[in-house]
Amino acid sequence: MSMYFDIGDETLWNPSNGAGRLFVRQIEVFEAELELPSGIGHKHQGDPDTLEIDPVVFAEFARGLVAWHCRTAHSVILALSEGFVATAVALARRAGIEVEMLPPGIGPVAGGVRTDVQVPGNPRTASAAVLTALDTRAREMDRWMSR
């Protein structure tokens, strides 16, 4: 069995049920963290394996997700979120959604204050390495994601 992530009649991703369920559960986590809807929901009542993507809502979610990821200064948060963010970026690109990769520290920050700063040590976000890693990971994910 597998799941389907569709826009209209086009399937953007057809993961196994295990990978699909994990992604859907992570969507819920990041919707709460970002306080943004993802635009991904069940296509038909009673069909848990087919999800519809609203491209307008998902575009805002994907862009917010990348901005959130790029502005964190916490290595553990980066490690925990990189795979999900890369998968969401790959899915957005498949949908024709342009997701701008912002340099670390750039982008909207609530109240102009960084949160979750890592203590102790120097966060690994001191360079564009986070951005490069995310873009590379998203490209890898796209190659691994079946349609």
mmCIF file of N, CA, C and O in Angstrom, residues 37-122:
data_model
loop_
_atom_site.group_PDB
_atom_site.id
_atom_site.type_symbol
_atom_site.label_atom_id
_atom_site.label_comp_id
_atom_site.label_asym_id
_atom_site.label_seq_id
_atom_site.Cartn_x
_atom_site.Cartn_y
_atom_site.Cartn_z
ATOM 1 N N PRO A 37 -1.246 26.970 8.560
ATOM 2 C CA PRO A 37 -1.779 25.739 7.976
ATOM 3 C C PRO A 37 -0.867 25.289 6.835
ATOM 4 O O PRO A 37 -0.254 26.113 6.156
ATOM 5 N N SER A 38 -0.801 23.979 6.615
ATOM 6 C CA SER A 38 0.073 23.452 5.573
ATOM 7 C C SER A 38 -0.589 23.424 4.199
ATOM 8 O O SER A 38 0.100 23.418 3.182
ATOM 9 N N GLY A 39 -1.903 23.358 4.174
ATOM 10 C CA GLY A 39 -2.586 23.220 2.897
ATOM 11 C C GLY A 39 -2.635 21.776 2.424
ATOM 12 O O GLY A 39 -2.996 21.507 1.284
ATOM 13 N N ILE A 40 -2.260 20.835 3.290
ATOM 14 C CA ILE A 40 -2.308 19.411 2.940
ATOM 15 C C ILE A 40 -3.385 18.755 3.790
ATOM 16 O O ILE A 40 -3.351 18.832 5.014
ATOM 17 N N GLY A 41 -4.337 18.121 3.128
ATOM 18 C CA GLY A 41 -5.417 17.462 3.848
ATOM 19 C C GLY A 41 -5.984 16.316 3.038
ATOM 20 O O GLY A 41 -5.645 16.135 1.866
ATOM 21 N N HIS A 42 -6.850 15.551 3.652
ATOM 22 C CA HIS A 42 -7.434 14.391 2.986
ATOM 23 C C HIS A 42 -8.308 14.827 1.821
ATOM 24 O O HIS A 42 -9.122 15.735 1.948
ATOM 25 N N LYS A 43 -8.101 14.160 0.710
ATOM 26 C CA LYS A 43 -8.812 14.493 -0.528
ATOM 27 C C LYS A 43 -10.277 14.073 -0.456
ATOM 28 O O LYS A 43 -11.163 14.801 -0.858
ATOM 29 N N HIS A 44 -10.520 12.877 0.036
ATOM 30 C CA HIS A 44 -11.872 12.333 0.126
ATOM 31 C C HIS A 44 -12.117 11.846 1.547
ATOM 32 O O HIS A 44 -11.238 11.245 2.153
ATOM 33 N N GLN A 45 -13.312 12.086 2.028
ATOM 34 C CA GLN A 45 -13.677 11.560 3.340
ATOM 35 C C GLN A 45 -13.535 10.043 3.311
ATOM 36 O O GLN A 45 -13.928 9.392 2.356
ATOM 37 N N GLY A 46 -12.959 9.480 4.338
ATOM 38 C CA GLY A 46 -12.838 8.040 4.442
ATOM 39 C C GLY A 46 -11.662 7.441 3.689
ATOM 40 O O GLY A 46 -11.482 6.238 3.688
ATOM 41 N N ASP A 47 -10.873 8.264 2.997
ATOM 42 C CA ASP A 47 -9.708 7.763 2.266
ATOM 43 C C ASP A 47 -8.449 8.341 2.910
ATOM 44 O O ASP A 47 -7.993 9.421 2.531
ATOM 45 N N PRO A 48 -7.870 7.627 3.872
ATOM 46 C CA PRO A 48 -6.707 8.160 4.588
ATOM 47 C C PRO A 48 -5.418 8.136 3.771
ATOM 48 O O PRO A 48 -4.418 8.703 4.188
ATOM 49 N N ASP A 49 -5.448 7.516 2.593
ATOM 50 C CA ASP A 49 -4.228 7.364 1.815
ATOM 51 C C ASP A 49 -4.068 8.382 0.693
ATOM 52 O O ASP A 49 -3.048 8.383 0.003
ATOM 53 N N THR A 50 -5.052 9.238 0.477
ATOM 54 C CA THR A 50 -4.960 10.241 -0.575
ATOM 55 C C THR A 50 -5.096 11.628 0.038
ATOM 56 O O THR A 50 -6.102 11.927 0.669
ATOM 57 N N LEU A 51 -4.058 12.429 -0.157
ATOM 58 C CA LEU A 51 -4.059 13.784 0.388
ATOM 59 C C LEU A 51 -3.972 14.795 -0.742
ATOM 60 O O LEU A 51 -3.270 14.583 -1.736
ATOM 61 N N GLU A 52 -4.708 15.873 -0.587
ATOM 62 C CA GLU A 52 -4.737 16.953 -1.572
ATOM 63 C C GLU A 52 -3.902 18.114 -1.038
ATOM 64 O O GLU A 52 -3.972 18.451 0.144
ATOM 65 N N ILE A 53 -3.131 18.712 -1.926
ATOM 66 C CA ILE A 53 -2.303 19.863 -1.566
ATOM 67 C C ILE A 53 -2.918 21.102 -2.186
ATOM 68 O O ILE A 53 -3.122 21.165 -3.401
ATOM 69 N N ASP A 54 -3.222 22.088 -1.358
ATOM 70 C CA ASP A 54 -3.664 23.399 -1.842
ATOM 71 C C ASP A 54 -2.387 24.183 -2.124
ATOM 72 O O ASP A 54 -1.659 24.548 -1.191
ATOM 73 N N PRO A 55 -2.067 24.448 -3.397
ATOM 74 C CA PRO A 55 -0.770 25.042 -3.721
ATOM 75 C C PRO A 55 -0.543 26.436 -3.143
ATOM 76 O O PRO A 55 0.582 26.782 -2.785
ATOM 77 N N VAL A 56 -1.591 27.223 -3.012
ATOM 78 C CA VAL A 56 -1.442 28.577 -2.467
ATOM 79 C C VAL A 56 -1.089 28.514 -0.978
ATOM 80 O O VAL A 56 -0.155 29.172 -0.509
ATOM 81 N N VAL A 57 -1.824 27.704 -0.237
ATOM 82 C CA VAL A 57 -1.583 27.578 1.203
ATOM 83 C C VAL A 57 -0.255 26.867 1.452
ATOM 84 O O VAL A 57 0.526 27.278 2.315
ATOM 85 N N PHE A 58 0.032 25.818 0.676
ATOM 86 C CA PHE A 58 1.276 25.088 0.852
ATOM 87 C C PHE A 58 2.487 25.956 0.513
ATOM 88 O O PHE A 58 3.534 25.843 1.164
ATOM 89 N N ALA A 59 2.360 26.850 -0.458
ATOM 90 C CA ALA A 59 3.467 27.757 -0.804
ATOM 91 C C ALA A 59 3.832 28.624 0.399
ATOM 92 O O ALA A 59 5.020 28.772 0.733
ATOM 93 N N GLU A 60 2.831 29.180 1.070
ATOM 94 C CA GLU A 60 3.091 30.007 2.249
ATOM 95 C C GLU A 60 3.718 29.181 3.371
ATOM 96 O O GLU A 60 4.655 29.619 4.047
ATOM 97 N N PHE A 61 3.212 27.959 3.553
ATOM 98 C CA PHE A 61 3.744 27.071 4.579
ATOM 99 C C PHE A 61 5.203 26.720 4.284
ATOM 100 O O PHE A 61 6.060 26.813 5.166
ATOM 101 N N ALA A 62 5.498 26.318 3.056
ATOM 102 C CA ALA A 62 6.868 25.920 2.693
ATOM 103 C C ALA A 62 7.839 27.088 2.846
ATOM 104 O O ALA A 62 8.951 26.919 3.366
ATOM 105 N N ARG A 63 7.436 28.259 2.430
ATOM 106 C CA ARG A 63 8.307 29.438 2.568
ATOM 107 C C ARG A 63 8.521 29.794 4.041
ATOM 108 O O ARG A 63 9.626 30.131 4.454
ATOM 109 N N GLY A 64 7.467 29.711 4.827
ATOM 110 C CA GLY A 64 7.590 29.969 6.266
ATOM 111 C C GLY A 64 8.468 28.944 6.948
ATOM 112 O O GLY A 64 9.259 29.267 7.840
ATOM 113 N N LEU A 65 8.358 27.704 6.508
ATOM 114 C CA LEU A 65 9.157 26.617 7.059
ATOM 115 C C LEU A 65 10.646 26.841 6.796
ATOM 116 O O LEU A 65 11.479 26.699 7.696
ATOM 117 N N VAL A 66 10.986 27.218 5.572
ATOM 118 C CA VAL A 66 12.388 27.475 5.230
ATOM 119 C C VAL A 66 12.915 28.673 6.009
ATOM 120 O O VAL A 66 14.029 28.630 6.547
ATOM 121 N N ALA A 67 12.130 29.733 6.098
ATOM 122 C CA ALA A 67 12.567 30.911 6.855
ATOM 123 C C ALA A 67 12.792 30.546 8.325
ATOM 124 O O ALA A 67 13.793 30.946 8.929
ATOM 125 N N TRP A 68 11.874 29.778 8.897
ATOM 126 C CA TRP A 68 12.009 29.335 10.289
ATOM 127 C C TRP A 68 13.270 28.504 10.462
ATOM 128 O O TRP A 68 14.052 28.718 11.392
ATOM 129 N N HIS A 69 13.489 27.554 9.566
ATOM 130 C CA HIS A 69 14.658 26.666 9.645
ATOM 131 C C HIS A 69 15.964 27.455 9.527
ATOM 132 O O HIS A 69 16.915 27.205 10.277
ATOM 133 N N CYS A 70 15.996 28.400 8.608
ATOM 134 C CA CYS A 70 17.234 29.143 8.348
ATOM 135 C C CYS A 70 17.572 30.156 9.442
ATOM 136 O O CYS A 70 18.716 30.574 9.549
ATOM 137 N N ARG A 71 16.610 30.536 10.243
ATOM 138 C CA ARG A 71 16.922 31.540 11.262
ATOM 139 C C ARG A 71 17.198 30.956 12.644
ATOM 140 O O ARG A 71 17.543 31.680 13.562
ATOM 141 N N THR A 72 17.058 29.635 12.791
ATOM 142 C CA THR A 72 17.341 29.060 14.095
ATOM 143 C C THR A 72 18.849 29.001 14.319
ATOM 144 O O THR A 72 19.625 28.895 13.390
ATOM 145 N N ALA A 73 19.225 29.088 15.548
ATOM 146 C CA ALA A 73 20.641 29.016 15.909
ATOM 147 C C ALA A 73 20.898 27.783 16.770
ATOM 148 O O ALA A 73 21.913 27.707 17.444
ATOM 149 N N HIS A 74 19.997 26.832 16.711
ATOM 150 C CA HIS A 74 20.077 25.679 17.596
ATOM 151 C C HIS A 74 20.362 24.412 16.796
ATOM 152 O O HIS A 74 19.543 23.974 15.981
ATOM 153 N N SER A 75 21.510 23.814 17.027
ATOM 154 C CA SER A 75 21.936 22.640 16.256
ATOM 155 C C SER A 75 21.000 21.456 16.399
ATOM 156 O O SER A 75 20.786 20.712 15.437
ATOM 157 N N VAL A 76 20.435 21.244 17.563
ATOM 158 C CA VAL A 76 19.519 20.117 17.748
ATOM 159 C C VAL A 76 18.232 20.347 16.949
ATOM 160 O O VAL A 76 17.733 19.437 16.284
ATOM 161 N N ILE A 77 17.717 21.562 16.987
ATOM 162 C CA ILE A 77 16.510 21.878 16.215
ATOM 163 C C ILE A 77 16.795 21.712 14.723
ATOM 164 O O ILE A 77 15.981 21.157 13.985
ATOM 165 N N LEU A 78 17.950 22.162 14.278
ATOM 166 C CA LEU A 78 18.320 21.985 12.869
ATOM 167 C C LEU A 78 18.365 20.506 12.498
ATOM 168 O O LEU A 78 17.840 20.099 11.462
ATOM 169 N N ALA A 79 18.977 19.714 13.347
ATOM 170 C CA ALA A 79 19.087 18.278 13.067
ATOM 171 C C ALA A 79 17.711 17.609 13.048
ATOM 172 O O ALA A 79 17.429 16.776 12.178
ATOM 173 N N LEU A 80 16.846 17.970 13.983
ATOM 174 C CA LEU A 80 15.516 17.373 14.058
ATOM 175 C C LEU A 80 14.616 17.786 12.892
ATOM 176 O O LEU A 80 13.750 17.024 12.476
ATOM 177 N N SER A 81 14.815 18.970 12.369
ATOM 178 C CA SER A 81 13.895 19.489 11.355
ATOM 179 C C SER A 81 14.391 19.362 9.920
ATOM 180 O O SER A 81 13.584 19.417 8.993
ATOM 181 N N GLU A 82 15.682 19.162 9.706
ATOM 182 C CA GLU A 82 16.222 19.225 8.342
ATOM 183 C C GLU A 82 15.558 18.255 7.371
ATOM 184 O O GLU A 82 15.221 18.614 6.240
ATOM 185 N N GLY A 83 15.348 17.022 7.773
ATOM 186 C CA GLY A 83 14.741 16.043 6.870
ATOM 187 C C GLY A 83 13.331 16.415 6.461
ATOM 188 O O GLY A 83 12.950 16.302 5.291
ATOM 189 N N PHE A 84 12.533 16.871 7.425
ATOM 190 C CA PHE A 84 11.167 17.272 7.101
ATOM 191 C C PHE A 84 11.160 18.491 6.195
ATOM 192 O O PHE A 84 10.436 18.533 5.199
ATOM 193 N N VAL A 85 11.970 19.488 6.539
ATOM 194 C CA VAL A 85 12.004 20.715 5.741
ATOM 195 C C VAL A 85 12.462 20.392 4.317
ATOM 196 O O VAL A 85 11.874 20.882 3.340
ATOM 197 N N ALA A 86 13.483 19.562 4.166
ATOM 198 C CA ALA A 86 13.971 19.192 2.840
ATOM 199 C C ALA A 86 12.889 18.462 2.040
ATOM 200 O O ALA A 86 12.725 18.710 0.834
ATOM 201 N N THR A 87 12.134 17.587 2.682
ATOM 202 C CA THR A 87 11.057 16.870 2.005
ATOM 203 C C THR A 87 9.966 17.842 1.570
ATOM 204 O O THR A 87 9.458 17.756 0.444
ATOM 205 N N ALA A 88 9.614 18.782 2.428
ATOM 206 C CA ALA A 88 8.598 19.783 2.092
ATOM 207 C C ALA A 88 9.069 20.662 0.934
ATOM 208 O O ALA A 88 8.278 20.996 0.038
ATOM 209 N N VAL A 89 10.339 21.037 0.925
ATOM 210 C CA VAL A 89 10.889 21.846 -0.171
ATOM 211 C C VAL A 89 10.841 21.058 -1.477
ATOM 212 O O VAL A 89 10.444 21.584 -2.520
ATOM 213 N N ALA A 90 11.237 19.791 -1.448
ATOM 214 C CA ALA A 90 11.181 18.959 -2.656
ATOM 215 C C ALA A 90 9.750 18.850 -3.170
ATOM 216 O O ALA A 90 9.498 18.958 -4.378
ATOM 217 N N LEU A 91 8.792 18.667 -2.270
ATOM 218 C CA LEU A 91 7.388 18.575 -2.652
ATOM 219 C C LEU A 91 6.907 19.901 -3.244
ATOM 220 O O LEU A 91 6.192 19.924 -4.259
ATOM 221 N N ALA A 92 7.311 21.003 -2.633
ATOM 222 C CA ALA A 92 6.938 22.326 -3.147
ATOM 223 C C ALA A 92 7.507 22.534 -4.557
ATOM 224 O O ALA A 92 6.801 23.019 -5.451
ATOM 225 N N ARG A 93 8.753 22.177 -4.749
ATOM 226 C CA ARG A 93 9.360 22.327 -6.074
ATOM 227 C C ARG A 93 8.628 21.489 -7.108
ATOM 228 O O ARG A 93 8.433 21.926 -8.242
ATOM 229 N N ARG A 94 8.219 20.292 -6.741
ATOM 230 C CA ARG A 94 7.436 19.450 -7.660
ATOM 231 C C ARG A 94 6.114 20.105 -8.021
ATOM 232 O O ARG A 94 5.567 19.869 -9.092
ATOM 233 N N ALA A 95 5.583 20.887 -7.108
ATOM 234 C CA ALA A 95 4.315 21.581 -7.338
ATOM 235 C C ALA A 95 4.514 22.878 -8.120
ATOM 236 O O ALA A 95 3.552 23.591 -8.383
ATOM 237 N N GLY A 96 5.766 23.188 -8.462
ATOM 238 C CA GLY A 96 6.050 24.424 -9.184
ATOM 239 C C GLY A 96 6.118 25.643 -8.287
ATOM 240 O O GLY A 96 6.042 26.772 -8.757
ATOM 241 N N ILE A 97 6.268 25.411 -7.000
ATOM 242 C CA ILE A 97 6.338 26.494 -6.021
ATOM 243 C C ILE A 97 7.800 26.881 -5.819
ATOM 244 O O ILE A 97 8.628 26.042 -5.497
ATOM 245 N N GLU A 98 8.098 28.138 -6.007
ATOM 246 C CA GLU A 98 9.451 28.645 -5.783
ATOM 247 C C GLU A 98 9.623 28.899 -4.284
ATOM 248 O O GLU A 98 8.826 29.611 -3.668
ATOM 249 N N VAL A 99 10.635 28.284 -3.715
ATOM 250 C CA VAL A 99 10.930 28.462 -2.295
ATOM 251 C C VAL A 99 12.304 29.092 -2.209
ATOM 252 O O VAL A 99 13.299 28.458 -2.500
ATOM 253 N N GLU A 100 12.324 30.364 -1.831
ATOM 254 C CA GLU A 100 13.585 31.094 -1.744
ATOM 255 C C GLU A 100 14.377 30.633 -0.533
ATOM 256 O O GLU A 100 13.847 30.532 0.567
ATOM 257 N N MET A 101 15.623 30.335 -0.762
ATOM 258 C CA MET A 101 16.522 29.954 0.320
ATOM 259 C C MET A 101 17.166 31.230 0.854
ATOM 260 O O MET A 101 17.965 31.862 0.173
ATOM 261 N N LEU A 102 16.789 31.599 2.057
ATOM 262 C CA LEU A 102 17.302 32.818 2.674
ATOM 263 C C LEU A 102 18.599 32.529 3.416
ATOM 264 O O LEU A 102 18.717 31.482 4.054
ATOM 265 N N PRO A 103 19.535 33.450 3.357
ATOM 266 C CA PRO A 103 20.747 33.253 4.159
ATOM 267 C C PRO A 103 20.391 33.174 5.635
ATOM 268 O O PRO A 103 19.423 33.790 6.074
ATOM 269 N N PRO A 104 21.156 32.399 6.434
ATOM 270 C CA PRO A 104 20.877 32.307 7.861
ATOM 271 C C PRO A 104 20.794 33.691 8.504
ATOM 272 O O PRO A 104 21.587 34.573 8.194
ATOM 273 N N GLY A 105 19.820 33.841 9.376
ATOM 274 C CA GLY A 105 19.654 35.103 10.082
ATOM 275 C C GLY A 105 18.790 36.104 9.342
ATOM 276 O O GLY A 105 18.462 37.149 9.864
ATOM 277 N N ILE A 106 18.412 35.798 8.095
ATOM 278 C CA ILE A 106 17.581 36.700 7.300
ATOM 279 C C ILE A 106 16.170 36.133 7.285
ATOM 280 O O ILE A 106 15.960 34.933 7.295
ATOM 281 N N GLY A 107 15.221 37.020 7.203
ATOM 282 C CA GLY A 107 13.839 36.557 7.143
ATOM 283 C C GLY A 107 13.078 37.012 8.359
ATOM 284 O O GLY A 107 13.638 37.578 9.292
ATOM 285 N N PRO A 108 11.785 36.782 8.344
ATOM 286 C CA PRO A 108 10.959 37.257 9.441
ATOM 287 C C PRO A 108 11.277 36.540 10.748
ATOM 288 O O PRO A 108 11.405 35.332 10.784
ATOM 289 N N VAL A 109 11.481 37.320 11.756
ATOM 290 C CA VAL A 109 11.714 36.783 13.089
ATOM 291 C C VAL A 109 10.703 37.450 14.007
ATOM 292 O O VAL A 109 10.619 38.665 14.049
ATOM 293 N N ALA A 110 9.941 36.656 14.718
ATOM 294 C CA ALA A 110 8.902 37.182 15.594
ATOM 295 C C ALA A 110 9.478 38.203 16.554
ATOM 296 O O ALA A 110 10.379 37.898 17.324
ATOM 297 N N GLY A 111 8.985 39.424 16.487
ATOM 298 C CA GLY A 111 9.425 40.472 17.400
ATOM 299 C C GLY A 111 10.888 40.864 17.220
ATOM 300 O O GLY A 111 11.459 41.532 18.058
ATOM 301 N N GLY A 112 11.506 40.435 16.117
ATOM 302 C CA GLY A 112 12.898 40.774 15.871
ATOM 303 C C GLY A 112 13.870 40.050 16.785
ATOM 304 O O GLY A 112 15.032 40.409 16.868
ATOM 305 N N VAL A 113 13.407 39.020 17.491
ATOM 306 C CA VAL A 113 14.245 38.311 18.455
ATOM 307 C C VAL A 113 14.391 36.860 18.031
ATOM 308 O O VAL A 113 13.411 36.217 17.678
ATOM 309 N N ARG A 114 15.615 36.369 18.082
ATOM 310 C CA ARG A 114 15.837 34.945 17.837
ATOM 311 C C ARG A 114 15.459 34.175 19.089
ATOM 312 O O ARG A 114 15.754 34.590 20.196
ATOM 313 N N THR A 115 14.845 33.025 18.878
ATOM 314 C CA THR A 115 14.516 32.161 20.005
ATOM 315 C C THR A 115 15.289 30.871 19.870
ATOM 316 O O THR A 115 15.830 30.569 18.822
ATOM 317 N N ASP A 116 15.336 30.098 20.920
ATOM 318 C CA ASP A 116 16.000 28.803 20.934
ATOM 319 C C ASP A 116 17.470 28.898 20.547
ATOM 320 O O ASP A 116 17.965 28.125 19.744
ATOM 321 N N VAL A 117 18.156 29.857 21.124
ATOM 322 C CA VAL A 117 19.591 29.979 20.889
ATOM 323 C C VAL A 117 20.292 28.880 21.659
ATOM 324 O O VAL A 117 19.984 28.614 22.818
ATOM 325 N N GLN A 118 21.252 28.233 21.027
ATOM 326 C CA GLN A 118 21.938 27.106 21.641
ATOM 327 C C GLN A 118 22.980 27.566 22.649
ATOM 328 O O GLN A 118 23.774 28.447 22.385
ATOM 329 N N VAL A 119 22.936 26.930 23.799
ATOM 330 C CA VAL A 119 23.909 27.191 24.855
ATOM 331 C C VAL A 119 24.389 25.838 25.335
ATOM 332 O O VAL A 119 23.575 24.951 25.586
ATOM 333 N N PRO A 120 25.627 25.577 25.507
ATOM 334 C CA PRO A 120 26.782 26.408 25.205
ATOM 335 C C PRO A 120 27.247 26.186 23.772
ATOM 336 O O PRO A 120 26.741 25.325 23.066
ATOM 337 N N GLY A 121 28.236 26.932 23.400
ATOM 338 C CA GLY A 121 28.908 26.701 22.133
ATOM 339 C C GLY A 121 28.469 27.623 21.031
ATOM 340 O O GLY A 121 27.540 28.396 21.156
ATOM 341 N N ASN A 122 29.226 27.522 19.949
ATOM 342 C CA ASN A 122 28.936 28.309 18.758
ATOM 343 C C ASN A 122 27.965 27.534 17.883
ATOM 344 O O ASN A 122 28.248 26.412 17.508
#
